[in-house]
PDB file of C-alpha atoms in Angstrom:
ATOM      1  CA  UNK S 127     -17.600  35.678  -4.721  1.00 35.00           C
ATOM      2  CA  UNK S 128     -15.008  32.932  -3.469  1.00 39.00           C
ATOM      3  CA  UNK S 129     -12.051  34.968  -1.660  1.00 36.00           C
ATOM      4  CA  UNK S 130      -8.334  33.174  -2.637  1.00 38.00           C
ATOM      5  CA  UNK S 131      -7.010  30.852   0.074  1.00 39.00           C
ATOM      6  CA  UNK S 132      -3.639  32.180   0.109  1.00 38.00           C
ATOM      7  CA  UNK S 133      -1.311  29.191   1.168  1.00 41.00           C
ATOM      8  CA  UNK S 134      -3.044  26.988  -1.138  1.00 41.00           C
ATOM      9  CA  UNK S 135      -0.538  25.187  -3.839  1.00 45.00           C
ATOM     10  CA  UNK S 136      -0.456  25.769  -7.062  1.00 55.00           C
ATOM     11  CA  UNK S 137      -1.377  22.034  -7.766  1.00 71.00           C
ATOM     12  CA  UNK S 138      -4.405  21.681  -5.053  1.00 82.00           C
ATOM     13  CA  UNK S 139      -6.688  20.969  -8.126  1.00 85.00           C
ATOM     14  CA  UNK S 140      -4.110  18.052  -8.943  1.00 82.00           C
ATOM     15  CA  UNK S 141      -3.473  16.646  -5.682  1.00 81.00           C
ATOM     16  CA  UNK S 142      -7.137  16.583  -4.755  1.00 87.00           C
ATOM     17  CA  UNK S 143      -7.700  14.665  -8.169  1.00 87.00           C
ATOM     18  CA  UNK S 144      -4.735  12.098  -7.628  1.00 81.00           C
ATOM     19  CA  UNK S 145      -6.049  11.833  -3.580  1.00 82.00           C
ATOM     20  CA  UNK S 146      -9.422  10.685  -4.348  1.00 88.00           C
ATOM     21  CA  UNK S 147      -7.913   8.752  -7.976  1.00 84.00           C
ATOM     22  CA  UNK S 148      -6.053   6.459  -5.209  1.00 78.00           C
ATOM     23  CA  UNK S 149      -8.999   5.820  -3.129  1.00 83.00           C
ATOM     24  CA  UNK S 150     -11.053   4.204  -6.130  1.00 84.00           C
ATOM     25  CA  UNK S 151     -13.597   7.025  -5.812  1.00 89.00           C
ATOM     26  CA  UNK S 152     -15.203   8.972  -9.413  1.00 92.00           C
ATOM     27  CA  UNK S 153     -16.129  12.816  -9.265  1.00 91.00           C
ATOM     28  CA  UNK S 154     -19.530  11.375  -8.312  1.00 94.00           C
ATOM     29  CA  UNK S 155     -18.397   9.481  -5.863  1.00 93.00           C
ATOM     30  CA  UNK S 156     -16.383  12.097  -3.896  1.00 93.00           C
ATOM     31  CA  UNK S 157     -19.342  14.334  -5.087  1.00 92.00           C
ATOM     32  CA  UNK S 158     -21.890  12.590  -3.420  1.00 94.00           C
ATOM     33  CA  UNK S 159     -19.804  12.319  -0.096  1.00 93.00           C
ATOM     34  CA  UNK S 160     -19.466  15.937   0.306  1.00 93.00           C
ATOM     35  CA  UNK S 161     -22.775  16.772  -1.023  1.00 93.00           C
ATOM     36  CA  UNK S 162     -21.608  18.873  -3.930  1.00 93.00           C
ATOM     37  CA  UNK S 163     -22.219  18.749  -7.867  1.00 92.00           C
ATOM     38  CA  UNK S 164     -19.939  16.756  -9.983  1.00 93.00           C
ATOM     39  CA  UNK S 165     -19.238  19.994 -11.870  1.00 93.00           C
ATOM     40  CA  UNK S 166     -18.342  22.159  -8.909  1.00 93.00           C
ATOM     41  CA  UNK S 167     -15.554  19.149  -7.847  1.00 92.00           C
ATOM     42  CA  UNK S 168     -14.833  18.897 -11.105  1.00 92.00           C
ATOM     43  CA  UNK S 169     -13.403  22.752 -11.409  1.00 92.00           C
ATOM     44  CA  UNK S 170     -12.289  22.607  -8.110  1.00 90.00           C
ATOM     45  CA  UNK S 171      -9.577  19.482  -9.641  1.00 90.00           C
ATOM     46  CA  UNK S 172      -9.126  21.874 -12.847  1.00 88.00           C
ATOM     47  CA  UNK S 173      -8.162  24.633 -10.189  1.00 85.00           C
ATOM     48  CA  UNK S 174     -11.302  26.746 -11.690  1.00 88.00           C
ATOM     49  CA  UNK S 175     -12.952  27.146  -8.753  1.00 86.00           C
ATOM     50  CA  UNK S 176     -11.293  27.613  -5.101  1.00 83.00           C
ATOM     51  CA  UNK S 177     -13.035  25.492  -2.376  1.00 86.00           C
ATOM     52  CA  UNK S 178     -13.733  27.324   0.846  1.00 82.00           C
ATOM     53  CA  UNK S 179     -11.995  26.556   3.862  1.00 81.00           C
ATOM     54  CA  UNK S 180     -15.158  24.463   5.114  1.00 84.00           C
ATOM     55  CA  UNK S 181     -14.870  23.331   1.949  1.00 87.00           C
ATOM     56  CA  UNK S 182     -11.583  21.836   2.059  1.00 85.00           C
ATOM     57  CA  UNK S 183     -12.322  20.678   5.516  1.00 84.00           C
ATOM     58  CA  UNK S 184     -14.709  18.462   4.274  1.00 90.00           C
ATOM     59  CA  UNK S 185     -13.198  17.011   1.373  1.00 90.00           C
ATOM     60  CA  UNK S 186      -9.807  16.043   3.753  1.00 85.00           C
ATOM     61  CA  UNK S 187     -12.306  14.325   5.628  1.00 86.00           C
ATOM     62  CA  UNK S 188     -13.902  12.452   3.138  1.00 89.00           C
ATOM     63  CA  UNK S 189      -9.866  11.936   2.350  1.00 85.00           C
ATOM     64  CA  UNK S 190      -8.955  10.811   5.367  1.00 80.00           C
ATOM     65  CA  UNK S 191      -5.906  13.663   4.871  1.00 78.00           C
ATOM     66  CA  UNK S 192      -4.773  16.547   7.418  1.00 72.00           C
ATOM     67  CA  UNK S 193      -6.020  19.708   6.284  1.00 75.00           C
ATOM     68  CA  UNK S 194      -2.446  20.913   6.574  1.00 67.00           C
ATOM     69  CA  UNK S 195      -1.648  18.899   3.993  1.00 68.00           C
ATOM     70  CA  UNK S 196      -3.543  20.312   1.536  1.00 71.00           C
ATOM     71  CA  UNK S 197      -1.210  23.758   2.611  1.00 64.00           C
ATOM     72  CA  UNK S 198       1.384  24.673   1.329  1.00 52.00           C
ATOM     73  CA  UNK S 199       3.708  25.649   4.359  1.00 46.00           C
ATOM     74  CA  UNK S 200       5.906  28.463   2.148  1.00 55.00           C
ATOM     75  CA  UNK S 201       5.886  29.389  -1.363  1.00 64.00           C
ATOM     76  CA  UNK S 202       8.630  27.853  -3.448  1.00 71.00           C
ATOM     77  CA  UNK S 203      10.128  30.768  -6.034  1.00 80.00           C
ATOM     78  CA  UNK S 204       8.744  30.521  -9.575  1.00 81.00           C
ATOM     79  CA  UNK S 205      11.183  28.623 -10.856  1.00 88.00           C
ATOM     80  CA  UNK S 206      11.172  26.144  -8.208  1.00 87.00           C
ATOM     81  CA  UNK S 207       7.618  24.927  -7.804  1.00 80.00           C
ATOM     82  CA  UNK S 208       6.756  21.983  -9.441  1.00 82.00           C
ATOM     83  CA  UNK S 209      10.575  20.692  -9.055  1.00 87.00           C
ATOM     84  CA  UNK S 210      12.009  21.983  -5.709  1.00 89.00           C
ATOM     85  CA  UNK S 211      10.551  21.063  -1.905  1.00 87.00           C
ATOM     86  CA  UNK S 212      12.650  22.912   0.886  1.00 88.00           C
ATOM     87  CA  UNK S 213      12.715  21.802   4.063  1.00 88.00           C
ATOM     88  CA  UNK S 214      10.797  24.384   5.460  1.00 83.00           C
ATOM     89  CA  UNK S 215       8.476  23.937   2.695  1.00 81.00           C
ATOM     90  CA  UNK S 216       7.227  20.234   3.097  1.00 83.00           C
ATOM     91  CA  UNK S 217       3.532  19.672   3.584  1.00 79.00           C
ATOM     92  CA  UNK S 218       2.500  17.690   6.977  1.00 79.00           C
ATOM     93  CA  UNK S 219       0.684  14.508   5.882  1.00 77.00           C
ATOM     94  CA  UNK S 220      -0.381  11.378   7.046  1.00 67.00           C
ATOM     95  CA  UNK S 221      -3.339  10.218   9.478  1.00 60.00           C
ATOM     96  CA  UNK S 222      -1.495  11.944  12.328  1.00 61.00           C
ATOM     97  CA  UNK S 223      -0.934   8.968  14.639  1.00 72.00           C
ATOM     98  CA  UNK S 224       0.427   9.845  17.698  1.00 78.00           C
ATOM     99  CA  UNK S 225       4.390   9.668  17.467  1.00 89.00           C
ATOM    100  CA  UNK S 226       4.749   9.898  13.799  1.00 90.00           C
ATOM    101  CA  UNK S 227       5.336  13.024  11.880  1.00 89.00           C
ATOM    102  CA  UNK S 228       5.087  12.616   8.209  1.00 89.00           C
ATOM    103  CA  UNK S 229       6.228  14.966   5.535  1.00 89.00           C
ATOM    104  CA  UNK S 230       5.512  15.049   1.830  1.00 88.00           C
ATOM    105  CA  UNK S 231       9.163  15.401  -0.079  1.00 93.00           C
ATOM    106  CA  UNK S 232       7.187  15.428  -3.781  1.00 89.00           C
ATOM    107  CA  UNK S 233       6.532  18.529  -4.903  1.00 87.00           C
ATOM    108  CA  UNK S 234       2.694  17.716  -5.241  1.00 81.00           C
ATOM    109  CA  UNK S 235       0.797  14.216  -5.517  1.00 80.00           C
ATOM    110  CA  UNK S 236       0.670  13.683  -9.504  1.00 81.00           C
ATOM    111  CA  UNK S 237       3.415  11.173 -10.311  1.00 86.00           C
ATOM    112  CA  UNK S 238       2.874   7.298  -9.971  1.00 88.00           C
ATOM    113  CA  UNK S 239       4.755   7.798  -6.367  1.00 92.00           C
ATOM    114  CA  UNK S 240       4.984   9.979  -3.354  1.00 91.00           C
ATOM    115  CA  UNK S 241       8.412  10.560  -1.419  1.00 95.00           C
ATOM    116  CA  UNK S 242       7.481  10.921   2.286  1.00 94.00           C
ATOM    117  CA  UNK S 243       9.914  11.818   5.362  1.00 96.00           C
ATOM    118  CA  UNK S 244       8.790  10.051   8.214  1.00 95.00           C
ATOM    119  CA  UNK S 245      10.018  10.644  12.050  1.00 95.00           C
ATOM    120  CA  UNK S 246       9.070   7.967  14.721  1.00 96.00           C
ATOM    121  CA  UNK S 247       9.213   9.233  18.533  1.00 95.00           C
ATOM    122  CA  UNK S 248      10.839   6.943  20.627  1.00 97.00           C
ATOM    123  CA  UNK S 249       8.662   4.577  22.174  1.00 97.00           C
ATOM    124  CA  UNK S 250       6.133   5.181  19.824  1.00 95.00           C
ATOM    125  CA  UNK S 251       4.224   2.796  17.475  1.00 95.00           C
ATOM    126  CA  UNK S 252       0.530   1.438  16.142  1.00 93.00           C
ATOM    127  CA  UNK S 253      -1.526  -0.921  17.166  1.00 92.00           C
ATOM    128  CA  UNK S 254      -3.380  -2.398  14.193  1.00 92.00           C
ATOM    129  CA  UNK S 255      -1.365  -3.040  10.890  1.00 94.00           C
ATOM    130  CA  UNK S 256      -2.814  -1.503   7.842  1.00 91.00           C
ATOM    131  CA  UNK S 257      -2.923  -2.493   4.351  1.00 92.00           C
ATOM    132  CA  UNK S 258      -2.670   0.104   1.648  1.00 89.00           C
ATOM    133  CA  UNK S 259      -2.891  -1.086  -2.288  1.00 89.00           C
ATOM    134  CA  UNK S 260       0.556  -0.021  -2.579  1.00 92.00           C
ATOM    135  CA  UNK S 261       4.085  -0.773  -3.132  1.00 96.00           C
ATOM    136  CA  UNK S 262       6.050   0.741  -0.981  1.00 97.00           C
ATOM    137  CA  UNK S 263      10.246   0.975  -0.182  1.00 98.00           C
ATOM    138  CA  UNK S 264      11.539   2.559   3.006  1.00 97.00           C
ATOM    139  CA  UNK S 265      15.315   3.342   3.908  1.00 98.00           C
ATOM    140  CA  UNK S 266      15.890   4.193   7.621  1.00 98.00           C
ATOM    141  CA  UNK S 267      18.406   7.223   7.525  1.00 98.00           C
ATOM    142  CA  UNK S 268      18.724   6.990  11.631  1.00 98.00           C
ATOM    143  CA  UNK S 269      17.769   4.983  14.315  1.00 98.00           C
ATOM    144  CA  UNK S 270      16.023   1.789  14.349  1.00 98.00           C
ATOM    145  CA  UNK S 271      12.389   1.074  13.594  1.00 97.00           C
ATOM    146  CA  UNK S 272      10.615  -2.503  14.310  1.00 98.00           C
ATOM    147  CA  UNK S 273       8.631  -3.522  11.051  1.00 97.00           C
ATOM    148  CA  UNK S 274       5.881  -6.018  11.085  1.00 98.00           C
ATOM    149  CA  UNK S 275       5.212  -7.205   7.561  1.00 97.00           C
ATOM    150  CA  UNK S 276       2.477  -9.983   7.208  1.00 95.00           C
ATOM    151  CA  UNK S 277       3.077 -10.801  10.583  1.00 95.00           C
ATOM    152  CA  UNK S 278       7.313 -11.153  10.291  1.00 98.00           C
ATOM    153  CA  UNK S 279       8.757  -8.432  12.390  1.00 98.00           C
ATOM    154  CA  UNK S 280      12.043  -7.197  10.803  1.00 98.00           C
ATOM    155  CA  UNK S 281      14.627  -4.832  13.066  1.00 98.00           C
ATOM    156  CA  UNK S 282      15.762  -1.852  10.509  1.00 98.00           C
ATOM    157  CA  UNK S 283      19.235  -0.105  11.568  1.00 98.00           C
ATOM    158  CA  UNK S 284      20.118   3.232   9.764  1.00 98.00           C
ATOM    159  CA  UNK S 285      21.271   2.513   6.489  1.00 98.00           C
ATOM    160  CA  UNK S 286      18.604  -0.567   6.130  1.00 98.00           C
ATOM    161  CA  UNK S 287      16.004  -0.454   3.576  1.00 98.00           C
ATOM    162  CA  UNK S 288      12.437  -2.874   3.587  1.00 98.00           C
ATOM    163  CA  UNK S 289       9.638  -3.163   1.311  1.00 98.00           C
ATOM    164  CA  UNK S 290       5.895  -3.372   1.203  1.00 97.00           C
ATOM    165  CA  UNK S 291       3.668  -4.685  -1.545  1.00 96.00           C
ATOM    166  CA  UNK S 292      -0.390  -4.682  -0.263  1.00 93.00           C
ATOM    167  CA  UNK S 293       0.631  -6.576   2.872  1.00 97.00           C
ATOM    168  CA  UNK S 294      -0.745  -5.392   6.383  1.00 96.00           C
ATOM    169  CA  UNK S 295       2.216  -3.978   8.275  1.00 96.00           C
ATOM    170  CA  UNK S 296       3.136  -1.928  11.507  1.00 96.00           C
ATOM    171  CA  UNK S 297       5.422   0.147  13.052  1.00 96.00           C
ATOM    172  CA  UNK S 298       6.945   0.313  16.258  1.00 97.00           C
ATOM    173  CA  UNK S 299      10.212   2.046  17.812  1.00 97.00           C
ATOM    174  CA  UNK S 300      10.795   0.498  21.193  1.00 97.00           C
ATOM    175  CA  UNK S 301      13.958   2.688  21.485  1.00 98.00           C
ATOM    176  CA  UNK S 302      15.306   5.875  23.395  1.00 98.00           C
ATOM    177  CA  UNK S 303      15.854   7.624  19.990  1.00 97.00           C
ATOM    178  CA  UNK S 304      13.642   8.668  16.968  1.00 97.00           C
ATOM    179  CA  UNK S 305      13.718   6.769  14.259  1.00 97.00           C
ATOM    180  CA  UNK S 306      13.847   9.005  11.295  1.00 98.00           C
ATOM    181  CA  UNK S 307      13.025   7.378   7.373  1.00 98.00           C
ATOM    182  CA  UNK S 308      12.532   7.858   3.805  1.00 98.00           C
ATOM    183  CA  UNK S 309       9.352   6.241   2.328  1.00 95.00           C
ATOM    184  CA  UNK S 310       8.641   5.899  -1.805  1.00 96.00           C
ATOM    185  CA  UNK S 311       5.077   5.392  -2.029  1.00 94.00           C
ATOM    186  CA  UNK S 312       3.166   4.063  -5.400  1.00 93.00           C
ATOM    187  CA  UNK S 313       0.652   5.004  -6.070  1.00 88.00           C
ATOM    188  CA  UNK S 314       0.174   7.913  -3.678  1.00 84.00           C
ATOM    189  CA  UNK S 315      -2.153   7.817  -1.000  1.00 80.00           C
ATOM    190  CA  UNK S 316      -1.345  11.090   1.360  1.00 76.00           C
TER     191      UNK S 316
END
């Protein structure tokens, strides 16, 4: 008997679906990978079937997502979920680089974009650039933030936007202050 996960979202099933959706993968892809029938993922995305915590451990994995992400830090009131993320109530996401705390705005991962807050340490930044099959537009809210995109390094001040479309790009912030941004992601990939 599968015991309920009790911090899991109501949209788990959803966001697992639109997670592995953006990574090109089928349910027998994502199947295969964890080792799993296509029918057991399959109600797991329906929200039929609960996934263990291994379970879910494994699939975030096979993600490349934080487990916490696929928590929901505090229950939103019935008539909030679905349209209403508090700010104690955003989900940690991202690959967890070191000096870069990312949280999910969207109430869950099913529209054609994500909104992600994003909070650079100072002196923090990556090494190799990455290219996602996105589009993406970021507006700095505070601080400054370096941006490499296809190799053209742009200086963002608070109130600056950029954006991203496929190209490999990187982050740095050289500076004595975080850096603290809004990101609109499409399609999602957290």
């Amino acid at each position: 008997m599968q015991h309920s996960l009790p911090d899991t979202p109501d949209t788990l099933g959803a966001d697992l679906r639109a997670l592995r959706k953006s990574r090109g993968l089928t349910l027998a892809d994502l199947a295969d990978m964890l080792g799993r029938s296509v029918g057991w993922l399959s109600q797991v995305e329906r929200d039929i079937s609960e996934p263990s915590i291994t379970d879910l451990r494994e699939i975030a994995a096979k993600l490349d997502v934080s487990v916490s992400m696929l928590f929901r830090h505090a229950a939103a009131p019935a008539h909030e979920a679905g349209y209403v993320v508090r700010q104690d109530a955003r989900r940690t996401i991202g690959s967890q680089v070191a000096g870069l705390v990312e949280e999910l705005l969207s109430p869950d991962l099913t529209d054609d974009f994500e909104m992600v807050h994003s909070t650079f340490a100072p002196h923090s930044r990556i090494k190799d650039p990455v290219t996602r099959p996105t589009q993406e537009v970021g507006y700095v809210l505070s601080g400054q933030l370096e941006i490499e995109i296809a190799g053209v390094t742009h200086l963002i001040n608070a109130g600056d936007s950029f954006r991203i479309r496929g190209e490999a790009f990187r982050w740095a912030n050289p500076f004595a202050e975080p850096a603290v941004a809004i990101w609109v992601i499409a399609p999602p990939v957290y």
